[in-house]
Tab-separated table of C-alpha atoms in Angstrom:
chain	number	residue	atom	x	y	z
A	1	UNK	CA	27.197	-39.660	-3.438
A	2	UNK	CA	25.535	-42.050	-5.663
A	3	UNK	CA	23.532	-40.064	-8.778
A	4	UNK	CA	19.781	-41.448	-7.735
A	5	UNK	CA	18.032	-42.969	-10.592
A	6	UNK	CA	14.861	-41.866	-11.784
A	7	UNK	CA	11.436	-43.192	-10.641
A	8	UNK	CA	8.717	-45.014	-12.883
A	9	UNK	CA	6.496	-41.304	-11.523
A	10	UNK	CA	10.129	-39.153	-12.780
A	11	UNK	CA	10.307	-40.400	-15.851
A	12	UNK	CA	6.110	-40.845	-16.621
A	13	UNK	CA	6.293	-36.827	-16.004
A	14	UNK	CA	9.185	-36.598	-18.448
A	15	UNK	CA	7.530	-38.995	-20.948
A	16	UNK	CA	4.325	-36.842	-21.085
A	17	UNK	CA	5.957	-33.050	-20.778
A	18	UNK	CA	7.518	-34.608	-24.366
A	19	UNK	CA	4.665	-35.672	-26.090
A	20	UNK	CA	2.573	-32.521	-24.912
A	21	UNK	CA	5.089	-30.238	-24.914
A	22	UNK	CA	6.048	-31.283	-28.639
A	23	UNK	CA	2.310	-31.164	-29.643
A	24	UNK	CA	2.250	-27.118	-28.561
A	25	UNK	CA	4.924	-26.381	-29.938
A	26	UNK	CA	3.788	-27.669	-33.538
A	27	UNK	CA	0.887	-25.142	-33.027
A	28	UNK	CA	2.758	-22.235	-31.927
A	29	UNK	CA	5.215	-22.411	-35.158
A	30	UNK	CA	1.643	-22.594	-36.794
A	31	UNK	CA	0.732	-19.279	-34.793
A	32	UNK	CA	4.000	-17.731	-35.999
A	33	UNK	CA	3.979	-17.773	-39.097
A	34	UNK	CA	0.405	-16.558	-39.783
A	35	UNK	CA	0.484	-13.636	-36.723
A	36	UNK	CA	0.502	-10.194	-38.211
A	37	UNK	CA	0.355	-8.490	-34.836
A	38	UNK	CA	4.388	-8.109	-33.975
A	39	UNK	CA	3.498	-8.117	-30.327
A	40	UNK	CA	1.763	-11.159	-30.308
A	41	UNK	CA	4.043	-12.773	-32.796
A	42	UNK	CA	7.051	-11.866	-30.129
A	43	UNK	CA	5.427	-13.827	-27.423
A	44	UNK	CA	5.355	-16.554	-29.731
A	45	UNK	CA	8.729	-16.335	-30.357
A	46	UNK	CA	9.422	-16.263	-26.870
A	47	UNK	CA	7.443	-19.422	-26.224
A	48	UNK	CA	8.844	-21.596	-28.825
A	49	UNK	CA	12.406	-20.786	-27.947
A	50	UNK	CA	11.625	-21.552	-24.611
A	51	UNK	CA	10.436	-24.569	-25.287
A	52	UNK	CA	13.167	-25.474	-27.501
A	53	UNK	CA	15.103	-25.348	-23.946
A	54	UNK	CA	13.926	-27.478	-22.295
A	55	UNK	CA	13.242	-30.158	-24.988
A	56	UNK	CA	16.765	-30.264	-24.843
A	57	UNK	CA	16.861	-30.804	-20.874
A	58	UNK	CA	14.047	-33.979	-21.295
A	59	UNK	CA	15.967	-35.473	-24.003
A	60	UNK	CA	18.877	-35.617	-22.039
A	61	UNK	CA	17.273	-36.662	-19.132
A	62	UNK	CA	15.566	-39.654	-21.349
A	63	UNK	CA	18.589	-40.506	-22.540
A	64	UNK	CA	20.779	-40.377	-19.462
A	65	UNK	CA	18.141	-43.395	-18.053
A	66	UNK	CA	18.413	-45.623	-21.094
A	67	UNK	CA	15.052	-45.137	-22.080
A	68	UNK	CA	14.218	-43.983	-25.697
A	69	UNK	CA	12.893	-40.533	-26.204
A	70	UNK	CA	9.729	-40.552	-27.675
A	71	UNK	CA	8.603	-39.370	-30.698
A	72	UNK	CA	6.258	-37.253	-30.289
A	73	UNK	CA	5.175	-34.665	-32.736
A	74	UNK	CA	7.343	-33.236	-35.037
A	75	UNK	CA	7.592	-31.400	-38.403
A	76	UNK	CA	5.879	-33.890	-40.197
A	77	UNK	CA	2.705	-32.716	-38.318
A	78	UNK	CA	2.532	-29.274	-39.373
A	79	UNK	CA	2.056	-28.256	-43.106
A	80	UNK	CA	3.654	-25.117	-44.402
A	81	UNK	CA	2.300	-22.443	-46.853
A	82	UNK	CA	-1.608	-23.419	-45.888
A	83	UNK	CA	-4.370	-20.475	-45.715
A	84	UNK	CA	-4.938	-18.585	-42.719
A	85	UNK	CA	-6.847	-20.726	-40.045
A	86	UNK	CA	-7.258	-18.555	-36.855
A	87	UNK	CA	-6.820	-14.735	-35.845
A	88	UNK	CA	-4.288	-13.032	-33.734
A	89	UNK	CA	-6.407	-12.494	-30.846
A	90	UNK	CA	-7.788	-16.632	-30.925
A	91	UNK	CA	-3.581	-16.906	-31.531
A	92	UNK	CA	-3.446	-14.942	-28.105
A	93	UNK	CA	-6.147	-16.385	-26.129
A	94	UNK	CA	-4.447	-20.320	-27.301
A	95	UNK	CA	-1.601	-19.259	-25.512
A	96	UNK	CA	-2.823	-18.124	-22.673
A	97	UNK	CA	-5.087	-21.442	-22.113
A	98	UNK	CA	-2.005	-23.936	-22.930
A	99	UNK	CA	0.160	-21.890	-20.740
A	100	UNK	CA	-2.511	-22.190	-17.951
A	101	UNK	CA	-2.265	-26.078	-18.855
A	102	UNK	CA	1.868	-25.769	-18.817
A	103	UNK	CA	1.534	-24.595	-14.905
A	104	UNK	CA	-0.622	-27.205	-14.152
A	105	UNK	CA	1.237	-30.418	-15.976
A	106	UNK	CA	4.707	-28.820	-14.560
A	107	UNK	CA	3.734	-28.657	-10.848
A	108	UNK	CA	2.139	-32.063	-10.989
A	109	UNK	CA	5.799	-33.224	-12.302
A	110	UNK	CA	7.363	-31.219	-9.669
A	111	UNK	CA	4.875	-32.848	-6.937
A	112	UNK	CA	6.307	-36.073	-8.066
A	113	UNK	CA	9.642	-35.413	-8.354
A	114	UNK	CA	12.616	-36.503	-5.731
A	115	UNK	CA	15.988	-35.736	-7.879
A	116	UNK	CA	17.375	-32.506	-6.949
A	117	UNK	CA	18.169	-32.007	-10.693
A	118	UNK	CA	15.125	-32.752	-11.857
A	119	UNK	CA	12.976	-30.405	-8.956
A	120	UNK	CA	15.232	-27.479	-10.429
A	121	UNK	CA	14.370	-28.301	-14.048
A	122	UNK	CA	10.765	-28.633	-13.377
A	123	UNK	CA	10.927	-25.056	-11.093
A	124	UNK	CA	12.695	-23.688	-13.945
A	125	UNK	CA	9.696	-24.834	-16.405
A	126	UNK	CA	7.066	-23.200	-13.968
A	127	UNK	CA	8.884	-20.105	-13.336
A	128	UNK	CA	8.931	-20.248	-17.228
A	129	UNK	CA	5.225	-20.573	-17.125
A	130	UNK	CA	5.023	-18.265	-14.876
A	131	UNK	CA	6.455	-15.477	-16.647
A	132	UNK	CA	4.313	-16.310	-20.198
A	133	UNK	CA	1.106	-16.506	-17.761
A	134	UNK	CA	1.915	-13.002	-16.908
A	135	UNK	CA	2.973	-11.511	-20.919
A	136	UNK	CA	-0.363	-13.298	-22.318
A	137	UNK	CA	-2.701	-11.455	-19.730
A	138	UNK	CA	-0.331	-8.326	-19.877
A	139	UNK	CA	-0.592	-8.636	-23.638
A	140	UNK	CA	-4.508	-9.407	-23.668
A	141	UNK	CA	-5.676	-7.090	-21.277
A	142	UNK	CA	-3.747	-4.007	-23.582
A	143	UNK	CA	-5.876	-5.128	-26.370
A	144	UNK	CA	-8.875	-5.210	-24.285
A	145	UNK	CA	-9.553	-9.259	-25.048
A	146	UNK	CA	-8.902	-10.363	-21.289
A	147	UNK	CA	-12.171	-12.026	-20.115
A	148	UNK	CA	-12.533	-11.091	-16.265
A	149	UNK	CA	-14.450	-13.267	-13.896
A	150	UNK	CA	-17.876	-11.565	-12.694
A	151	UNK	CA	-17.632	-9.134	-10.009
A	152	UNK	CA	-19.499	-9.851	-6.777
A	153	UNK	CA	-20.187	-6.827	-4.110
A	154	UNK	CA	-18.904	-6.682	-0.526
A	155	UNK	CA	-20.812	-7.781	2.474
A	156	UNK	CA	-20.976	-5.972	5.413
A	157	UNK	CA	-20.021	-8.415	7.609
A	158	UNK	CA	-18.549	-12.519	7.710
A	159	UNK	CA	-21.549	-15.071	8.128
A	160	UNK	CA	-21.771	-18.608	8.759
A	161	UNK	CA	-24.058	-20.729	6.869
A	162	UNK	CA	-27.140	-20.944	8.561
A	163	UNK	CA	-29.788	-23.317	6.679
A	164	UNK	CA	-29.601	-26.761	4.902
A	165	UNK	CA	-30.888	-24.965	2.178
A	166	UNK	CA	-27.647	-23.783	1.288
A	167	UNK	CA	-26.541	-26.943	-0.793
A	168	UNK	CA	-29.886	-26.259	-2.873
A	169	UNK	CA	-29.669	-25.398	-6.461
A	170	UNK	CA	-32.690	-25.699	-9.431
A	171	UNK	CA	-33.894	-28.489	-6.930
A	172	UNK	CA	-34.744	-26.855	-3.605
A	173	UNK	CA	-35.123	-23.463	-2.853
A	174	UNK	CA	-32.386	-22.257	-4.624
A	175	UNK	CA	-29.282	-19.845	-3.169
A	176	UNK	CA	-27.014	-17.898	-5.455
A	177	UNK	CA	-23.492	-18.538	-6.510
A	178	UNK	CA	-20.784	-18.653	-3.968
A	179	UNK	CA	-17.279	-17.331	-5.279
A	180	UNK	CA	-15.472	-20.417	-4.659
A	181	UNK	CA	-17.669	-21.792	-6.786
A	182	UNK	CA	-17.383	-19.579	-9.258
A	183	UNK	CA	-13.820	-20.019	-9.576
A	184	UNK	CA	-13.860	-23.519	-11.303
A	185	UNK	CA	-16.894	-22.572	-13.270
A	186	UNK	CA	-15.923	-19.716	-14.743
A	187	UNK	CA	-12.461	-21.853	-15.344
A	188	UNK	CA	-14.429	-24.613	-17.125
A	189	UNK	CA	-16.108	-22.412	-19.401
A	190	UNK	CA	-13.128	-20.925	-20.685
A	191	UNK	CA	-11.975	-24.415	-21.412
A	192	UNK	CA	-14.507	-25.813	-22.898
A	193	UNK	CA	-14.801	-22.738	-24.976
A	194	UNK	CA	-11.273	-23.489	-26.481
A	195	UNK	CA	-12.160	-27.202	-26.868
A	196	UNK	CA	-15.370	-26.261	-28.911
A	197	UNK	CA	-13.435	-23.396	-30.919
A	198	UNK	CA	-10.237	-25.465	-32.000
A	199	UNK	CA	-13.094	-28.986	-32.754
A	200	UNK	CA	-14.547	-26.702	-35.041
A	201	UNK	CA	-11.364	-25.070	-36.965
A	202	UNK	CA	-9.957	-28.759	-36.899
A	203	UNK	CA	-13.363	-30.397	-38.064
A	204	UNK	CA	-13.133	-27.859	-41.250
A	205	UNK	CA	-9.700	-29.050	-42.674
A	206	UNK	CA	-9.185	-32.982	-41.085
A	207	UNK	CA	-8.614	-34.583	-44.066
A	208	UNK	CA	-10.049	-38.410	-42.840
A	209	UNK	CA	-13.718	-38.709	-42.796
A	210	UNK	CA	-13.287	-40.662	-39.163
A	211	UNK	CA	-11.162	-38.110	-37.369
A	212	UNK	CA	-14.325	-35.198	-38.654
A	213	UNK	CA	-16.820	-37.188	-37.506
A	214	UNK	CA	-15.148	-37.128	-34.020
A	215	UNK	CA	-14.160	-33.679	-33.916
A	216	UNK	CA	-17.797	-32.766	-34.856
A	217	UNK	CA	-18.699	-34.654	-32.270
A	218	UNK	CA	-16.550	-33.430	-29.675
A	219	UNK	CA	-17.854	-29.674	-30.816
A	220	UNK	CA	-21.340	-30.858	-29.708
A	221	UNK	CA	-20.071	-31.988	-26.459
A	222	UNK	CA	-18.340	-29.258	-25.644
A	223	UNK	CA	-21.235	-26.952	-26.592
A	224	UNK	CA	-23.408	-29.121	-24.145
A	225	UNK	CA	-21.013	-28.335	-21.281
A	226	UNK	CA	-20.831	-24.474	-22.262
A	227	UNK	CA	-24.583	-24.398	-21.864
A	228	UNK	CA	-25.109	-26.137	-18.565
A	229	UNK	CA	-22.667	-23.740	-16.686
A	230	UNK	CA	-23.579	-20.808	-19.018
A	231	UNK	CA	-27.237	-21.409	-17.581
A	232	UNK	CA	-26.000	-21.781	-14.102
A	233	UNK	CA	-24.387	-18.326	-14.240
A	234	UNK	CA	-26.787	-16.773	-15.831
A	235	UNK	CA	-29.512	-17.874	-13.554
A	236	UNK	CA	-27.836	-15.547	-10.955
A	237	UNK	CA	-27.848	-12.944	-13.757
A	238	UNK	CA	-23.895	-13.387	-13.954
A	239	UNK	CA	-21.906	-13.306	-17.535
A	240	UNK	CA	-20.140	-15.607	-18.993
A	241	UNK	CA	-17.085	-15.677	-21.431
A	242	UNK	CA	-17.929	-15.091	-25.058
A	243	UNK	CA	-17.284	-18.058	-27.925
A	244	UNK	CA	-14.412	-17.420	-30.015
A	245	UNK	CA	-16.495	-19.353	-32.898
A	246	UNK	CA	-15.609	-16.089	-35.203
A	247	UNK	CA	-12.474	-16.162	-34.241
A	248	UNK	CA	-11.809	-19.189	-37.301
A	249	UNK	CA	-11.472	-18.338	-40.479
A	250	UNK	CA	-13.619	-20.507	-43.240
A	251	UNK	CA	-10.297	-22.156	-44.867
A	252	UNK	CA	-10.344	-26.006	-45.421
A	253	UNK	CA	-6.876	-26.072	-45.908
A	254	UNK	CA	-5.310	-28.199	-43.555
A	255	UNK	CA	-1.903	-26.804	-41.395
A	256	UNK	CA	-1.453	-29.464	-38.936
A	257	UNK	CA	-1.917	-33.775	-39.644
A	258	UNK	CA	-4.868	-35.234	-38.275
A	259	UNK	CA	-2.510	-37.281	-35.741
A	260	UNK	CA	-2.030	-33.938	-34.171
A	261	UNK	CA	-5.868	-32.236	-34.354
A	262	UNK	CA	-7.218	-35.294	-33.123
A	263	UNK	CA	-4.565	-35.753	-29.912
A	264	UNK	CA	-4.519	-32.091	-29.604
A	265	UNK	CA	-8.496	-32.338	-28.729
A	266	UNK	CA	-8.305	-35.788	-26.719
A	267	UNK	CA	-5.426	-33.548	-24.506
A	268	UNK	CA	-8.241	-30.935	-23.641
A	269	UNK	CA	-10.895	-33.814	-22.777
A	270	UNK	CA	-8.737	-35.192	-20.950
A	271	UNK	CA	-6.931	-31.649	-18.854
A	272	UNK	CA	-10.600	-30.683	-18.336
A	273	UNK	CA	-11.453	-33.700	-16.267
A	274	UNK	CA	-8.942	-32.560	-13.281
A	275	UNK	CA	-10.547	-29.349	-13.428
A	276	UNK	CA	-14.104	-30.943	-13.626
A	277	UNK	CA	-13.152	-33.261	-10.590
A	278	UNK	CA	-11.805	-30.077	-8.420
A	279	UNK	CA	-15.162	-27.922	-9.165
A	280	UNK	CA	-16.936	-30.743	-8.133
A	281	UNK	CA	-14.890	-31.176	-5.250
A	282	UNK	CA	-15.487	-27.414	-4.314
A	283	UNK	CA	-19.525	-27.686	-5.130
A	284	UNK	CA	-21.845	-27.372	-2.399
A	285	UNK	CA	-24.649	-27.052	-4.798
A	286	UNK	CA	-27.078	-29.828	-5.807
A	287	UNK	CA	-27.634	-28.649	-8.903
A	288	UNK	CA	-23.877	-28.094	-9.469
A	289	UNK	CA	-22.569	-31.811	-8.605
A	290	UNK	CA	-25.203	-33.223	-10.979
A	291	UNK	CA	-23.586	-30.963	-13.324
A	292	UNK	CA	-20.274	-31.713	-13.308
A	293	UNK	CA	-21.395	-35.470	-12.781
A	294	UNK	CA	-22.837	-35.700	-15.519
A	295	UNK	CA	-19.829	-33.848	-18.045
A	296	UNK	CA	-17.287	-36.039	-16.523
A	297	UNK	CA	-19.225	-39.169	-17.615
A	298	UNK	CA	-19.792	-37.473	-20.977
A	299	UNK	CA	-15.798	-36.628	-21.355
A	300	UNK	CA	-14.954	-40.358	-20.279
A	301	UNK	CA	-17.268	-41.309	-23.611
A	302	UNK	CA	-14.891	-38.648	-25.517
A	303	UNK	CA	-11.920	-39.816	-24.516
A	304	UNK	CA	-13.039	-43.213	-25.161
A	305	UNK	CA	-14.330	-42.879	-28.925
A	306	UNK	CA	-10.455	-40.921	-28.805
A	307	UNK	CA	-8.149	-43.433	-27.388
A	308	UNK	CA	-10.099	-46.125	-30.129
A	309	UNK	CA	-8.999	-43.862	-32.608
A	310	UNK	CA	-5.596	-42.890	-31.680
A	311	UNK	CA	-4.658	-46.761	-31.547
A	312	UNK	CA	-6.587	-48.509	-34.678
A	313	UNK	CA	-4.188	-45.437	-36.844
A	314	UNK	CA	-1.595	-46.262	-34.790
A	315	UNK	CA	-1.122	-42.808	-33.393
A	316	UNK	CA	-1.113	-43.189	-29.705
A	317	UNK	CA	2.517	-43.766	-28.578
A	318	UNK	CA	3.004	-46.415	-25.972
A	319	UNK	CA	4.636	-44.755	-22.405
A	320	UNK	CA	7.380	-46.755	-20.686
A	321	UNK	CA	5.298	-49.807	-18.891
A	322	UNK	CA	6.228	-51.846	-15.604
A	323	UNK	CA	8.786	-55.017	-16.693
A	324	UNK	CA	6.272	-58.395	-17.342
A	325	UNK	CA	8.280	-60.451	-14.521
A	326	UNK	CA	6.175	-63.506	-15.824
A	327	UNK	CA	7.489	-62.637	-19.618
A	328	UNK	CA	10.826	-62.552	-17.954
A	329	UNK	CA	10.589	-65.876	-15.857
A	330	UNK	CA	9.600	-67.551	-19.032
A	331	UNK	CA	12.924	-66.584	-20.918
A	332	UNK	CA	14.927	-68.540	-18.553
């Protein structure tokens, strides 16, 4: 049987597990070498070697197709000997979030996917996933830093919805929480609390006056969205996950290059708007879809002022792109 050859969708999945892949990675030889707590440090380990795997796997995928394996980030990106920048538990909790972020990138790929080789790689990756998705909460929850959703009490009995007043949030009478919404809030807030933690340990050490400016900028942001779902929540007198602001230390001595701070942050921005988009698909609130609305319009202005960036320093590597059949027509 003829070997099938890869799809534009195969090898855009392989193209971007690279470059995102490559950019964790860079972070969590950061995390290892300044981790004091061995159990932590092991997951680390764990992760990184893991990794190492199945870079192997997408080069020689790449390769196999005749396309050129892209750079990505690399030692170059990450300098050694620098002071301390974040604590084991903030160590922890990164993991956790990028590994959450590591499910969702690899079952998109696998969604996509139609070569029997490359469906087993990508199960491979998620049963990977899988397995540090279950150490970091494991590993979190024994040092008591695991931040649980709110708990909601038992009715006695199933209802329908009986009133229109059920969409109504701030702007109509008003009806409390439902816990399938609370599953993408409490999700976004978590996110957005990593966003806003790693803009401000990246604004203190970026070494370009442009790439502070944005990462200041993005902490603002970020802050905004933490506030307009913290006051959501806590309108129905629910909690919501504490900042891990303290969780930086004060140096200004830079560990990674600004190529990879500034795409690091433009990778959240961009992750959070699929999880923006499903909470708004899942809101029957009013109050709710203005919300999310409105901090998907303000992440599109991110991710904007980003991607203007990222190309005028030449940082933004260009993904393989359909063939220009007029370019073509013209050479003959």
């Amino acid at each position: 049987m003829t070997k099938l050859k890869l799809t534009s969708s195969e090898i855009g999945t392989l193209w971007g597990e690279y470059i995102n892949g490559t950019m964790t990675d860079v972070v969590n030889r950061y995390m290892v070498t300044i981790i004091e707590d061995e159990s932590i440090k092991a997951i680390f380990h764990d992760a990184i070697k893991t990794f190492g795997k199945q870079k192997e796997q997408i080069v020689a995928f790449i390769k196999d197709e005749g396309f050129p394996v892209p750079i990505g980030f690399t030692d170059s990106d990450m300098f050694h000997d620098k002071e301390r920048l974040f604590t084991d538990i903030f160590s922890l909790n990164y993991l956790h979030i990028m590994t959450l972020h590591g499910l969702l990138g690899h079952n998109t790929s696998l969604a996509v996917s139609v070569r029997k080789d490359l469906r087993d790689f990508y199960d491979s990756c998620e049963n990977e996933a899988k397995r540090m998705y279950h150490q970091t909460i494991e590993l979190l929850l024994e040092k008591g830093s695991f931040q649980r959703d709110p708990l909601f009490y038992p009715a006695k009995n199933p209802e329908y919805v009986s009133s229109k007043d059920f969409s109504d949030g701030f702007f109509g009478k008003g009806r409390r929480l439902a816990a399938t919404e609370i599953i993408s809030i409490s999700l976004n807030l978590k996110k957005s609390i990593m966003a806003k933690t790693l803009s401000i340990a990246f604004s203190q050490v970026a070494q370009t006056k442009e790439v502070r400016k944005f990462l200041t900028d993005s902490e603002v942001t970020a802050d905004g969205q933490i506030k307009t779902f913290a006051k959501i929540m806590q309108a129905d007198n629910l909690p919501v996950p504490k900042s891990w602001e303290t969780e930086v230390t004060t140096s200004t001595d830079s560990p990674f290059s600004d190529k990879l701070m500034l795409y690091h942050i433009g990778f959240l921005f961009q992750a959070a708007q699929n999880y923006h988009g499903a909470g708004l698909a899942s809101a029957m609130r009013t109050d709710l879809v203005a919300a999310y609305e409105s901090t998907i319009l303000k992440n599109l202005l991110v991710t904007k002022k980003w991607f203007n960036i990222m190309v005028q320093n030449k940082w933004l590597e260009q993904p393989p792109l359909a063939p220009n059949r007029k370019e073509i027509a013209k050479e003959k």
